[in-house]
Tab-separated table of N, CA and C in Angstrom:
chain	number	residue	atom	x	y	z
A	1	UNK	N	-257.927	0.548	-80.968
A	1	UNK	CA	-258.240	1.716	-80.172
A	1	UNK	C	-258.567	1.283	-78.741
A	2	UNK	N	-258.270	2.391	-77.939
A	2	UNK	CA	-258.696	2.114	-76.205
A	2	UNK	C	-259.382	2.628	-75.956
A	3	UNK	N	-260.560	1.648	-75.190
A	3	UNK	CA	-261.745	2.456	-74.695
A	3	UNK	C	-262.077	2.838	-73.261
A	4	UNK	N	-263.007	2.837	-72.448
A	4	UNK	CA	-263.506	3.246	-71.170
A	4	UNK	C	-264.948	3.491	-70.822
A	5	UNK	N	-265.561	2.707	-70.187
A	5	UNK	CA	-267.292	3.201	-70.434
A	5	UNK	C	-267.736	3.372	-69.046
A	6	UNK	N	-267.713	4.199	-68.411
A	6	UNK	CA	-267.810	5.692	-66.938
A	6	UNK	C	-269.295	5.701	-66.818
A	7	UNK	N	-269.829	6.379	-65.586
A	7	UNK	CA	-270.691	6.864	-65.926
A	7	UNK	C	-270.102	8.620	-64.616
A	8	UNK	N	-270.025	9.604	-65.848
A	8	UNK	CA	-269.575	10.865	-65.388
A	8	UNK	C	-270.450	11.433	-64.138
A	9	UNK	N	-269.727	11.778	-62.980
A	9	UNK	CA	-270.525	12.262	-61.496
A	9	UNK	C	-270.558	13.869	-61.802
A	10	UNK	N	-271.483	13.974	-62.037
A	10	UNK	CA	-272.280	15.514	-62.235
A	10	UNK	C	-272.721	16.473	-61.240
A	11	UNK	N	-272.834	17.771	-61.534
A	11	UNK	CA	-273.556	18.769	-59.993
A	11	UNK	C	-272.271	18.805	-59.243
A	12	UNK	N	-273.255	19.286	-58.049
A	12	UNK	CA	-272.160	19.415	-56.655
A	12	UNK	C	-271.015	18.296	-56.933
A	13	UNK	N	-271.494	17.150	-56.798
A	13	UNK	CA	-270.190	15.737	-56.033
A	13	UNK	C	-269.507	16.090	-57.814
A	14	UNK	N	-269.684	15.805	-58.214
A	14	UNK	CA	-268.435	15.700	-59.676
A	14	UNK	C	-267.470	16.698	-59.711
A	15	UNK	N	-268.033	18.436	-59.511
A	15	UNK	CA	-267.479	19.621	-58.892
A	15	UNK	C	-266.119	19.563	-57.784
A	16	UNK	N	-267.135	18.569	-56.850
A	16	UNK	CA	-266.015	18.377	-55.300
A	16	UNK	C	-264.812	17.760	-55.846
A	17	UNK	N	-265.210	16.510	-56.321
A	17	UNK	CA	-264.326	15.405	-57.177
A	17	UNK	C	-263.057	16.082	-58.192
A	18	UNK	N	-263.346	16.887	-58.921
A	18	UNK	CA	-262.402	16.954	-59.745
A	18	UNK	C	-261.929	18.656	-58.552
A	19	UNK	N	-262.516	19.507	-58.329
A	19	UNK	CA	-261.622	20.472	-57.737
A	19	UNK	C	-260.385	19.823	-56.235
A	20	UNK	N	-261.043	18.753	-55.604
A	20	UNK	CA	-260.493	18.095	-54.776
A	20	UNK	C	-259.252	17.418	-55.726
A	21	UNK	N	-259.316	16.569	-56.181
A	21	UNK	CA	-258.530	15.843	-57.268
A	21	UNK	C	-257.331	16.983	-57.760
A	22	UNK	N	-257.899	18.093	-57.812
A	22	UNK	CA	-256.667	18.955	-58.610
A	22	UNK	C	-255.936	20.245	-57.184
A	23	UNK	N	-256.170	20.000	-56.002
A	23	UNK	CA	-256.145	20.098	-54.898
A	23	UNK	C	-254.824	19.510	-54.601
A	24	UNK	N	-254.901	17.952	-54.597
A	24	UNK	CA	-254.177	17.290	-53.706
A	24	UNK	C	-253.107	16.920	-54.855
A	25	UNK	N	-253.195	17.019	-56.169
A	25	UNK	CA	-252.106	17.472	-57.454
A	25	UNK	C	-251.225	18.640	-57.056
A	26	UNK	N	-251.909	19.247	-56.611
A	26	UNK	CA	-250.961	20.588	-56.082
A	26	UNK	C	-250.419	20.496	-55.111
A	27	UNK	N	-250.729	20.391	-54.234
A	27	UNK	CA	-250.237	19.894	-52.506
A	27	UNK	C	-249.773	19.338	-52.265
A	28	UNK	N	-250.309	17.542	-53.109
A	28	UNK	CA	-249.508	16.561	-52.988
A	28	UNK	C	-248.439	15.941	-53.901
A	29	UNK	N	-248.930	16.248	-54.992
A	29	UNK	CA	-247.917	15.812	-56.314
A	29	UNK	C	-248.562	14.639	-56.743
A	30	UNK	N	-249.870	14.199	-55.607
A	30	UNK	CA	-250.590	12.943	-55.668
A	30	UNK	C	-251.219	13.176	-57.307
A	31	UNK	N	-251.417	12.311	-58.444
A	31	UNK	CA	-251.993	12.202	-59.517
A	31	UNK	C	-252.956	11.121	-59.147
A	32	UNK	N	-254.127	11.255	-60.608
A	32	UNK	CA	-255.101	10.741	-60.306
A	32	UNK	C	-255.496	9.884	-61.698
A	33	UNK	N	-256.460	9.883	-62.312
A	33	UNK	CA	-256.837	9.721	-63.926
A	33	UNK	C	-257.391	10.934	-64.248
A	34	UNK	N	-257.303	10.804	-65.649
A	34	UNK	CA	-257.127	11.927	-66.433
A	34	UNK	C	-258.697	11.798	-67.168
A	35	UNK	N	-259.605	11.000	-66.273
A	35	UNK	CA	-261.179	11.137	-66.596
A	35	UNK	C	-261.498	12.340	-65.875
A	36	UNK	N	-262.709	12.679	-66.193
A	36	UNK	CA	-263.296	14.267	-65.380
A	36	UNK	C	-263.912	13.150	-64.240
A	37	UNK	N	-264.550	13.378	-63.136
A	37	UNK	CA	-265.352	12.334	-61.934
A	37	UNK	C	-266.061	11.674	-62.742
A	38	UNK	N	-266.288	10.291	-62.025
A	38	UNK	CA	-266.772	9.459	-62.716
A	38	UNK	C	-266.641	7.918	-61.635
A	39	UNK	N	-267.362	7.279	-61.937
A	39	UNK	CA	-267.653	5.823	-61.444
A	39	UNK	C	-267.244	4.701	-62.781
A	40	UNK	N	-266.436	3.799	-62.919
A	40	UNK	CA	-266.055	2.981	-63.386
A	40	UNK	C	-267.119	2.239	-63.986
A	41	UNK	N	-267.713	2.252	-65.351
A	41	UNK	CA	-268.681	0.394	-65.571
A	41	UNK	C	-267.932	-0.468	-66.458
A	42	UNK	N	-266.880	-0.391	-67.255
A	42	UNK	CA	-266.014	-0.499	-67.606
A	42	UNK	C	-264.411	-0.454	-68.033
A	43	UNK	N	-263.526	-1.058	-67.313
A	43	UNK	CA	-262.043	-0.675	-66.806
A	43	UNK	C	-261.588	-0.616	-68.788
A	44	UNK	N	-260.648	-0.323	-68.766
A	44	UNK	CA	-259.679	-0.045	-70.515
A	44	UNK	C	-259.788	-1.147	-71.279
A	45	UNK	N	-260.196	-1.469	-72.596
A	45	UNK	CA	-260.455	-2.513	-73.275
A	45	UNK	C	-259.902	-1.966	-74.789
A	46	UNK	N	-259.550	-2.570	-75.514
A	46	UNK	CA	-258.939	-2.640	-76.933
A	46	UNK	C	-260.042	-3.310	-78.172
A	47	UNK	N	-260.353	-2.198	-78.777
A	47	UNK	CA	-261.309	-2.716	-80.050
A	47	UNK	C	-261.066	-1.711	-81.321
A	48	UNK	N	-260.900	-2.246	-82.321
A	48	UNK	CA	-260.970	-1.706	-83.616
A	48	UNK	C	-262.146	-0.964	-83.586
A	49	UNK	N	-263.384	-1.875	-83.562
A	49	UNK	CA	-264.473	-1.516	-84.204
A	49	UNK	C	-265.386	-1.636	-82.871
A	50	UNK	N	-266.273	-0.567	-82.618
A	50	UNK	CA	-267.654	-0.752	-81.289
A	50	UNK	C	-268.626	0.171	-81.438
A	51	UNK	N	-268.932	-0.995	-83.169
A	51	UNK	CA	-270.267	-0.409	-83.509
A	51	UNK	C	-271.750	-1.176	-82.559
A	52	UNK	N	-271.185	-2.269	-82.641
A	52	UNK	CA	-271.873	-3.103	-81.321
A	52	UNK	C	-271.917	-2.861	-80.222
A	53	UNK	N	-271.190	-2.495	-79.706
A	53	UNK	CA	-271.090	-1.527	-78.269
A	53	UNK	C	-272.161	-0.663	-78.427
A	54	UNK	N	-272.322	0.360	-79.404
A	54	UNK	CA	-272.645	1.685	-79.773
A	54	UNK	C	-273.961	1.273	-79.957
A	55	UNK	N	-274.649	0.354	-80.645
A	55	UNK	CA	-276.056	-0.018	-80.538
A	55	UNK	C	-276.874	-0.507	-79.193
A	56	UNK	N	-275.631	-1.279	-78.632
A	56	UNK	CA	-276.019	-1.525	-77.351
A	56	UNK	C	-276.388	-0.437	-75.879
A	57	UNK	N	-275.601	0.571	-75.926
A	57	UNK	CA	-275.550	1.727	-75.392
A	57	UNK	C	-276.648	2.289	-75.768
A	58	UNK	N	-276.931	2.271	-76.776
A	58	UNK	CA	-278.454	3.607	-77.546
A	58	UNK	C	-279.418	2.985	-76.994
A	59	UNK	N	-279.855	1.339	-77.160
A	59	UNK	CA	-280.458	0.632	-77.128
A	59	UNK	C	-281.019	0.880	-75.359
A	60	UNK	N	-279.863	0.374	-74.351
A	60	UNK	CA	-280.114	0.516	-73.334
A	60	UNK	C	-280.378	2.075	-72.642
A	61	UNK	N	-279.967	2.958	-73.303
A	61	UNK	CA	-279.840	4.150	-72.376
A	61	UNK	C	-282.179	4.848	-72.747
A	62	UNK	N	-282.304	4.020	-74.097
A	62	UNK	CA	-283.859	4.693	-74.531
A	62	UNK	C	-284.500	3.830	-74.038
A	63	UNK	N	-284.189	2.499	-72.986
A	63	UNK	CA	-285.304	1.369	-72.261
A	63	UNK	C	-285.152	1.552	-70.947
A	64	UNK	N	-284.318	2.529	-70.640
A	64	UNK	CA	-284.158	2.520	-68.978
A	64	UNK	C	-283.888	3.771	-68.559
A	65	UNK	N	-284.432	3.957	-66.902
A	65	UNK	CA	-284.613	5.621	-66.169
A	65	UNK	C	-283.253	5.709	-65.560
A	66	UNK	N	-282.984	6.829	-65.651
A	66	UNK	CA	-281.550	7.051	-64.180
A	66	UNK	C	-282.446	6.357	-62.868
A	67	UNK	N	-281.703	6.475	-62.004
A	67	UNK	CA	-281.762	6.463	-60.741
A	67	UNK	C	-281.270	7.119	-59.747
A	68	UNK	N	-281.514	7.027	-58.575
A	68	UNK	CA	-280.587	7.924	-57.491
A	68	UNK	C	-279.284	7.084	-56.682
A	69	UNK	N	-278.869	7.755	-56.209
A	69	UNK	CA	-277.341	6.625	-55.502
A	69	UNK	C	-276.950	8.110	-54.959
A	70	UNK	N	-275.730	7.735	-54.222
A	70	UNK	CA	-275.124	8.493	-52.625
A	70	UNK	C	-273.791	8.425	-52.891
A	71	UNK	N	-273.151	9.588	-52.235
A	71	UNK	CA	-271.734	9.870	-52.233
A	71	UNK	C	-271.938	10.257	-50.742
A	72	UNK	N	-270.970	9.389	-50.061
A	72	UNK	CA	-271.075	9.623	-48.509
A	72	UNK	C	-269.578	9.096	-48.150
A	73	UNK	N	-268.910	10.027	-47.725
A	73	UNK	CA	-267.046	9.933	-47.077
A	73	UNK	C	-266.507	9.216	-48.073
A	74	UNK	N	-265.553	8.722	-47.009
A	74	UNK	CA	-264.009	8.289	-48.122
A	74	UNK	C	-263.796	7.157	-47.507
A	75	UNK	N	-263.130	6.468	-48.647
A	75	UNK	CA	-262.569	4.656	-47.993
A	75	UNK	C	-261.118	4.673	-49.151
A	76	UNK	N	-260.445	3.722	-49.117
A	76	UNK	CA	-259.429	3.677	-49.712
A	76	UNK	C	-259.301	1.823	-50.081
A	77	UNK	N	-258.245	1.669	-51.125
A	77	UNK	CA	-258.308	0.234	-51.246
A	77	UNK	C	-256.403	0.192	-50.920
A	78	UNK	N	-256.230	-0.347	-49.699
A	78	UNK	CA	-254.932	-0.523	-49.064
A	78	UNK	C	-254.132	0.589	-48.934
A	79	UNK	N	-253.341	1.216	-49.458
A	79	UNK	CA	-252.630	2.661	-48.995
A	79	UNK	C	-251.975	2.933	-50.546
A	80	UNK	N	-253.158	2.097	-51.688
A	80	UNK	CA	-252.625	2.424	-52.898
A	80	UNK	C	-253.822	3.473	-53.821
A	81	UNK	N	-254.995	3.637	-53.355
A	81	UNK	CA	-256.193	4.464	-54.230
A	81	UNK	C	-256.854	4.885	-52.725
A	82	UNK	N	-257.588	6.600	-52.616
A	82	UNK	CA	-258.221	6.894	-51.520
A	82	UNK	C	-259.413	7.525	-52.712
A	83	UNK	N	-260.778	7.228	-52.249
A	83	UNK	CA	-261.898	7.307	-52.993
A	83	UNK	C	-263.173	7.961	-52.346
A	84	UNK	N	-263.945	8.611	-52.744
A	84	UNK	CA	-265.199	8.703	-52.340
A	84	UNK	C	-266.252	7.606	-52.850
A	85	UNK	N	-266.921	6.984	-51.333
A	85	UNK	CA	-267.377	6.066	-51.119
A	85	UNK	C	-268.811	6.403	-51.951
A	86	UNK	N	-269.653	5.491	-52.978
A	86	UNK	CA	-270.232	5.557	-53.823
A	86	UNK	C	-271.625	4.378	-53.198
A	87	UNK	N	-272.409	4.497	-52.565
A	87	UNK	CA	-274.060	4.062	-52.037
A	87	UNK	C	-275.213	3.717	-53.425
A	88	UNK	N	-274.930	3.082	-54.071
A	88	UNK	CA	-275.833	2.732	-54.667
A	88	UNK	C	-277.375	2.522	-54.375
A	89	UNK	N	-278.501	2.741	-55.062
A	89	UNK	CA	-280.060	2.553	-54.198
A	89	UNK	C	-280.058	1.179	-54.650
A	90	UNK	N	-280.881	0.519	-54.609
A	90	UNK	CA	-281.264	-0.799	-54.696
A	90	UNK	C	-281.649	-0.494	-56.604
A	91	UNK	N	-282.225	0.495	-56.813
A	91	UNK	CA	-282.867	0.974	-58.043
A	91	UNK	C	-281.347	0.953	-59.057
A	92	UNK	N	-280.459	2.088	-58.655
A	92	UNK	CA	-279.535	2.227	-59.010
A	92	UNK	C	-278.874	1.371	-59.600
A	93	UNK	N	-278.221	0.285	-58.748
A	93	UNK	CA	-277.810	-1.244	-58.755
A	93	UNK	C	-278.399	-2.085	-60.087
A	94	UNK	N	-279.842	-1.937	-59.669
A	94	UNK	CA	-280.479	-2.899	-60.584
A	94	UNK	C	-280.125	-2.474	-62.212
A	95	UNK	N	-280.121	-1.184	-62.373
A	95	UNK	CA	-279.568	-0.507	-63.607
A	95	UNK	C	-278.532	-1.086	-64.257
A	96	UNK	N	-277.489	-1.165	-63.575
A	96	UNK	CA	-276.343	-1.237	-63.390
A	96	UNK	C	-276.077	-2.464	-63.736
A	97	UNK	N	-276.458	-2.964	-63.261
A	97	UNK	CA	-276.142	-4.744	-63.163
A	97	UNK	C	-277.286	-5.372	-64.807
A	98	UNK	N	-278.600	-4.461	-64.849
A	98	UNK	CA	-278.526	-5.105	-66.030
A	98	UNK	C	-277.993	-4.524	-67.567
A	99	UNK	N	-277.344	-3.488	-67.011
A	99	UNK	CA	-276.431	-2.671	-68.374
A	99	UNK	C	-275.081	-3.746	-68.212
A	100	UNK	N	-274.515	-4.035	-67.155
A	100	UNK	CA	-273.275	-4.703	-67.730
A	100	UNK	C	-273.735	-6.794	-67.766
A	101	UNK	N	-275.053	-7.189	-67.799
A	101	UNK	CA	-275.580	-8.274	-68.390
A	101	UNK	C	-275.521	-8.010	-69.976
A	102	UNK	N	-276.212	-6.804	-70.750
A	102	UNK	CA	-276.182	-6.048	-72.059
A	102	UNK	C	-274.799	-6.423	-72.417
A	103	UNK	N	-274.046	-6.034	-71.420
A	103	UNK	CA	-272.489	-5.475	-72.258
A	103	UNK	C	-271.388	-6.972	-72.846
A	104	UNK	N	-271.657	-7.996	-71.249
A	104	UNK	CA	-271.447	-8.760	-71.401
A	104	UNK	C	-271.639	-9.936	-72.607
A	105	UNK	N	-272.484	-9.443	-73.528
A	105	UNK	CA	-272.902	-10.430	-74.845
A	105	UNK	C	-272.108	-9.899	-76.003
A	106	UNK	N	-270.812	-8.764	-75.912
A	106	UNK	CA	-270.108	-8.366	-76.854
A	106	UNK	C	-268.776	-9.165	-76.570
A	107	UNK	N	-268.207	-9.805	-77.402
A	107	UNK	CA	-267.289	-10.130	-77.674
A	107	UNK	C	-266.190	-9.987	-76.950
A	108	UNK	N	-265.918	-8.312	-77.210
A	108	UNK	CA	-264.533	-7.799	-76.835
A	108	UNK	C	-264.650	-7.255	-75.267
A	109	UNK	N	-265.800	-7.263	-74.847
A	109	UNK	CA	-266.276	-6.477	-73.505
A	109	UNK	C	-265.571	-7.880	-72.404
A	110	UNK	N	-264.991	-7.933	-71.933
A	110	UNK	CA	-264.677	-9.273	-70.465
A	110	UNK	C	-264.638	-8.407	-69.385
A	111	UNK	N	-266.204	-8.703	-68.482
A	111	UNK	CA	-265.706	-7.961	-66.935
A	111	UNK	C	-264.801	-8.745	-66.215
A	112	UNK	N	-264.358	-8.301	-65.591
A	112	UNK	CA	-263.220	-9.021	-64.186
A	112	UNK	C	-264.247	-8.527	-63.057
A	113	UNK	N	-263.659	-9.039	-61.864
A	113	UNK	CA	-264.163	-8.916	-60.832
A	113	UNK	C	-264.034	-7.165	-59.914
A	114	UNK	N	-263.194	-6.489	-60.753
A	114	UNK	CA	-263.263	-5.133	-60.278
A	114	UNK	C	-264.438	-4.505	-60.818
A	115	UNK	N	-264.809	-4.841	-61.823
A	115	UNK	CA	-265.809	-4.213	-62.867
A	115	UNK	C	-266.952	-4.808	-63.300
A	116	UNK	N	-267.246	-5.864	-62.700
A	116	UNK	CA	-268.486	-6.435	-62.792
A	116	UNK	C	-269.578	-5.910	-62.038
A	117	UNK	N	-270.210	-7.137	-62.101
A	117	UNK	CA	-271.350	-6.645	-61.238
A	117	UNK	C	-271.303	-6.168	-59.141
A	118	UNK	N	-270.250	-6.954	-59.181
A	118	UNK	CA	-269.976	-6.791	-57.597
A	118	UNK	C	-269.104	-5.780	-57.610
A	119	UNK	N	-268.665	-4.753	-58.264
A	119	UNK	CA	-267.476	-4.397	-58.145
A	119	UNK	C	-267.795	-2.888	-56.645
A	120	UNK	N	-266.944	-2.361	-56.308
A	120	UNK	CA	-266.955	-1.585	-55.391
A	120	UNK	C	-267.014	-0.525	-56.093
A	121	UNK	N	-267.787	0.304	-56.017
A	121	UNK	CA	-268.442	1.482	-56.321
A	121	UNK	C	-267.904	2.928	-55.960
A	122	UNK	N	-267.130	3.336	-56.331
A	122	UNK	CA	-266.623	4.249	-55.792
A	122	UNK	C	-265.712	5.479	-56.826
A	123	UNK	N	-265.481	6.726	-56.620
A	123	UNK	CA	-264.926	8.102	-57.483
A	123	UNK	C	-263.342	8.225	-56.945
A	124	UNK	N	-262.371	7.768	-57.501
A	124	UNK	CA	-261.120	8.011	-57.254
A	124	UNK	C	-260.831	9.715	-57.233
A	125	UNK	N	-260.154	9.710	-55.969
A	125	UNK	CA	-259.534	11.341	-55.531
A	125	UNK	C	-257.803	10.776	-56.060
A	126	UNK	N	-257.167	9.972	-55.337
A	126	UNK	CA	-255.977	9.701	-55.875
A	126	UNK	C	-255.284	8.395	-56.222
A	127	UNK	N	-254.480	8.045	-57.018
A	127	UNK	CA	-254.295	6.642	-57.192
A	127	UNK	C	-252.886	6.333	-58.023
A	128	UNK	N	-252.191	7.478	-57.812
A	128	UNK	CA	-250.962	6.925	-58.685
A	128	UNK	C	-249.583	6.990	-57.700
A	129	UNK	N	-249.333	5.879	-57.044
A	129	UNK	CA	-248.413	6.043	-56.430
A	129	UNK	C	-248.183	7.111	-54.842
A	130	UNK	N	-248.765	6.381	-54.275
A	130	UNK	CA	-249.397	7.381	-52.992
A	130	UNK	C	-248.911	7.279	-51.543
A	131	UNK	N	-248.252	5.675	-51.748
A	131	UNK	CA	-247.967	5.092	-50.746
A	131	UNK	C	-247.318	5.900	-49.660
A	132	UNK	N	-246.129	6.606	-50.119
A	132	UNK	CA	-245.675	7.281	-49.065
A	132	UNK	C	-246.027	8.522	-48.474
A	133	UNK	N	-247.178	8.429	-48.934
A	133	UNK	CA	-248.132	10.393	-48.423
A	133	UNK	C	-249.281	9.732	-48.245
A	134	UNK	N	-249.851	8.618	-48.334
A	134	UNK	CA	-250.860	8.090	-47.898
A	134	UNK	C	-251.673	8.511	-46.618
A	135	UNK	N	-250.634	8.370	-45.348
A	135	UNK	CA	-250.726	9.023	-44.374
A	135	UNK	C	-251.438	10.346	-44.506
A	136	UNK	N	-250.534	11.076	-44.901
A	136	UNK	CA	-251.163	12.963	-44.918
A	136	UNK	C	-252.079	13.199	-45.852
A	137	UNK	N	-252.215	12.263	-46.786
A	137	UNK	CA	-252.849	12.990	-47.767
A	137	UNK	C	-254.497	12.179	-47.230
A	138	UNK	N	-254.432	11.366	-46.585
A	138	UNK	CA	-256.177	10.642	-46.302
A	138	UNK	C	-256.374	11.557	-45.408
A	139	UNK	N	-255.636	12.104	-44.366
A	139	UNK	CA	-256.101	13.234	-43.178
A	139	UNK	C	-256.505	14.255	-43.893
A	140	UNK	N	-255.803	14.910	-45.065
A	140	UNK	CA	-255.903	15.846	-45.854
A	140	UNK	C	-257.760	15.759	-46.229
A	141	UNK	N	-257.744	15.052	-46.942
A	141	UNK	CA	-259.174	14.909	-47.844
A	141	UNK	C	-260.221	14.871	-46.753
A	142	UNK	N	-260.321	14.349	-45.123
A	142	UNK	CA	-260.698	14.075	-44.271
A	142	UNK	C	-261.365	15.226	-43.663
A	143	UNK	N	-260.388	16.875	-44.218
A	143	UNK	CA	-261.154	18.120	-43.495
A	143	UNK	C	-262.482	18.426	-44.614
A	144	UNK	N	-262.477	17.734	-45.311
A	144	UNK	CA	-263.929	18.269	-46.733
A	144	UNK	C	-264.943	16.977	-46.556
A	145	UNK	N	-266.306	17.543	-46.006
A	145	UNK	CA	-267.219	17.092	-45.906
A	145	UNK	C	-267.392	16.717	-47.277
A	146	UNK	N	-268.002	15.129	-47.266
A	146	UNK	CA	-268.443	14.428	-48.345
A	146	UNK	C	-270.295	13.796	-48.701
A	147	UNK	N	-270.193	14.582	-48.779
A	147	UNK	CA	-272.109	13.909	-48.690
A	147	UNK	C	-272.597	14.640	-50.267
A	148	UNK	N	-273.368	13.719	-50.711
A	148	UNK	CA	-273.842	14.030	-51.995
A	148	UNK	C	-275.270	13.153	-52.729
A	149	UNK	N	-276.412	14.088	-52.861
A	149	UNK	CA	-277.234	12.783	-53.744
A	149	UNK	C	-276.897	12.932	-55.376
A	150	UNK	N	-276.671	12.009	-55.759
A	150	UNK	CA	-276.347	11.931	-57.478
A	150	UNK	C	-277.309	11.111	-58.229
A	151	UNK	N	-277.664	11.177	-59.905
A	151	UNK	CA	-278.005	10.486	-60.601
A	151	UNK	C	-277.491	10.073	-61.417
A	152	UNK	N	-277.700	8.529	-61.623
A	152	UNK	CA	-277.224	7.387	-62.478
A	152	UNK	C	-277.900	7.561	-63.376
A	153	UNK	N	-276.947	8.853	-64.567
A	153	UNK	CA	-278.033	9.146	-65.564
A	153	UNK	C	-277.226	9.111	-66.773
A	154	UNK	N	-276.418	8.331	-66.976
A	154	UNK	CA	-275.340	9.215	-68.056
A	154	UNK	C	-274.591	7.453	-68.001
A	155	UNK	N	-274.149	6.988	-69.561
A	155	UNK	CA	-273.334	6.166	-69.667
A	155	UNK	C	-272.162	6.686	-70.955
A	156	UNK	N	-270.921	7.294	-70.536
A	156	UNK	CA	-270.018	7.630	-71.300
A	156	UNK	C	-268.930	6.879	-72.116
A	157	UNK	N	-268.501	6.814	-73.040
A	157	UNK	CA	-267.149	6.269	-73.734
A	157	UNK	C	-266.489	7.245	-73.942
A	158	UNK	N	-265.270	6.742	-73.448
A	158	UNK	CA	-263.964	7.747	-73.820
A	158	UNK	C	-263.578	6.846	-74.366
A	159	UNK	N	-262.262	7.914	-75.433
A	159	UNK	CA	-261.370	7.038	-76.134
A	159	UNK	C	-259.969	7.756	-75.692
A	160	UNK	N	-259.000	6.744	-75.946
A	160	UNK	CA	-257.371	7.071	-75.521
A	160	UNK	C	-257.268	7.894	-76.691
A	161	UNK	N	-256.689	9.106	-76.488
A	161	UNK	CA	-256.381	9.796	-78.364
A	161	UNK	C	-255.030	10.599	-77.297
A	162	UNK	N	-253.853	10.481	-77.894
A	162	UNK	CA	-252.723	11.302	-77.274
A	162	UNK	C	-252.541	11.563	-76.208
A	163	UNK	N	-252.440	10.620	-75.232
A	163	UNK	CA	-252.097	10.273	-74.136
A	163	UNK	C	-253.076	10.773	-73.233
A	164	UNK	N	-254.531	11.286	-73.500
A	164	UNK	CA	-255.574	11.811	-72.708
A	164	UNK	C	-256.941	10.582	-73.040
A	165	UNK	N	-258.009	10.822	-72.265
A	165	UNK	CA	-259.272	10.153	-72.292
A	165	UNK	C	-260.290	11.255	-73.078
A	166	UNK	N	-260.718	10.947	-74.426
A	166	UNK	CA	-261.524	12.025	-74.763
A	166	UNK	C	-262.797	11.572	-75.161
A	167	UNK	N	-263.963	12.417	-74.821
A	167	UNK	CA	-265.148	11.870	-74.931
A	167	UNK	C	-265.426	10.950	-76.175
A	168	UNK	N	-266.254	9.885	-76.290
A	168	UNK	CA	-266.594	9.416	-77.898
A	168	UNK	C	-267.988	9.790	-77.876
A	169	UNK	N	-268.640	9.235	-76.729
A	169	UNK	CA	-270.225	9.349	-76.802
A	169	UNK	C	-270.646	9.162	-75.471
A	170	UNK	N	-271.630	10.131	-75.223
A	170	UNK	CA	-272.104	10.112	-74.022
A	170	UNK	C	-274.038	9.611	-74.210
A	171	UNK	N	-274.316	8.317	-73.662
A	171	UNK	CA	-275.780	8.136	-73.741
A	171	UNK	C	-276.327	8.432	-72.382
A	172	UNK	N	-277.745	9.349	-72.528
A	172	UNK	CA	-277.902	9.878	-71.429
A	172	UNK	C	-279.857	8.403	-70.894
A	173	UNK	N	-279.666	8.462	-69.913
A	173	UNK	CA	-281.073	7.210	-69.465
A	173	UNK	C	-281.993	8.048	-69.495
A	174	UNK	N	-283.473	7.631	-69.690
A	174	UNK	CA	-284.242	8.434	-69.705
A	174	UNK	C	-284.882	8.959	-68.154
């Protein structure tokens, strides 16, 4: 089975995120992922079984608080993904970094350097093949003010089931 472990952008910014996202689908033909908004803590991984995962998740989400973090404009990574730029607090971070220390002692879990602890923080608006609307479509996203405070409160698993991402379990921090 294929997994995904997010943590879903809620309120206002998650709102902006996915109505923006289905915006520039229309306009642009630009596609995106087929997650609802969300911040990356884990990129697609393959496991039979994540009952270990699943203890680990419960475990961490009943020893630790959300935090606060920032959604402020847009950055892009080369003229292939345009994103809302994701401000972590120092608090936030620290969360973060010791949930994927946790994750890191499972087996099947391997961060890479997109998804580790350094990774760039950020809510994909578009990312599938963009190159040649790149141009119009970053001016595009450019007229919608981006500012947002969010909480790092929520650690989700999706699973691949018929060509979509569907929830498995959502652990919420205290």
């Amino acid at each position: 089975m294929r997994y995904v472990i997010v943590s879903v952008v809620k309120g206002d910014a998650g709102e902006f995120n996915n109505k923006l996202r289905k915006d520039v689908l229309e306009k642009f033909k630009a596609r995106s992922s087929k997650l609802p908004a969300h911040f990356t803590i884990k990129s697609p991984f393959e496991s039979e079984n994540i009952d270990e995962l699943e203890i680990a998740l419960d475990e961490f989400s009943k020893s630790h608080t959300y935090e606060n973090y920032h959604i402020k404009n847009y950055d892009h990574f080369d003229d292939r993904v345009i994103f809302m730029k994701v401000i972590m607090s120092s608090n936030a971070k620290k969360v973060h970094d010791e949930l994927i220390d946790s994750l890191d002692k499972i087996d099947y879990i391997n961060f890479k350097k997109e998804d580790g602890k350094n990774k760039i923080f950020h809510v994909t608006i578009s990312s599938k093949k963009i190159q040649k609307i790149y141009s119009e479509l970053w001016n595009y996203v450019h007229k919608f003010k981006c500012d947002f405070d969010c909480k790092f409160d929520n650690i989700c698993v999706y699973k691949w089931i018929d060509n979509t991402w569907v929830l498995h379990k959502e652990y919420l921090l205290k």
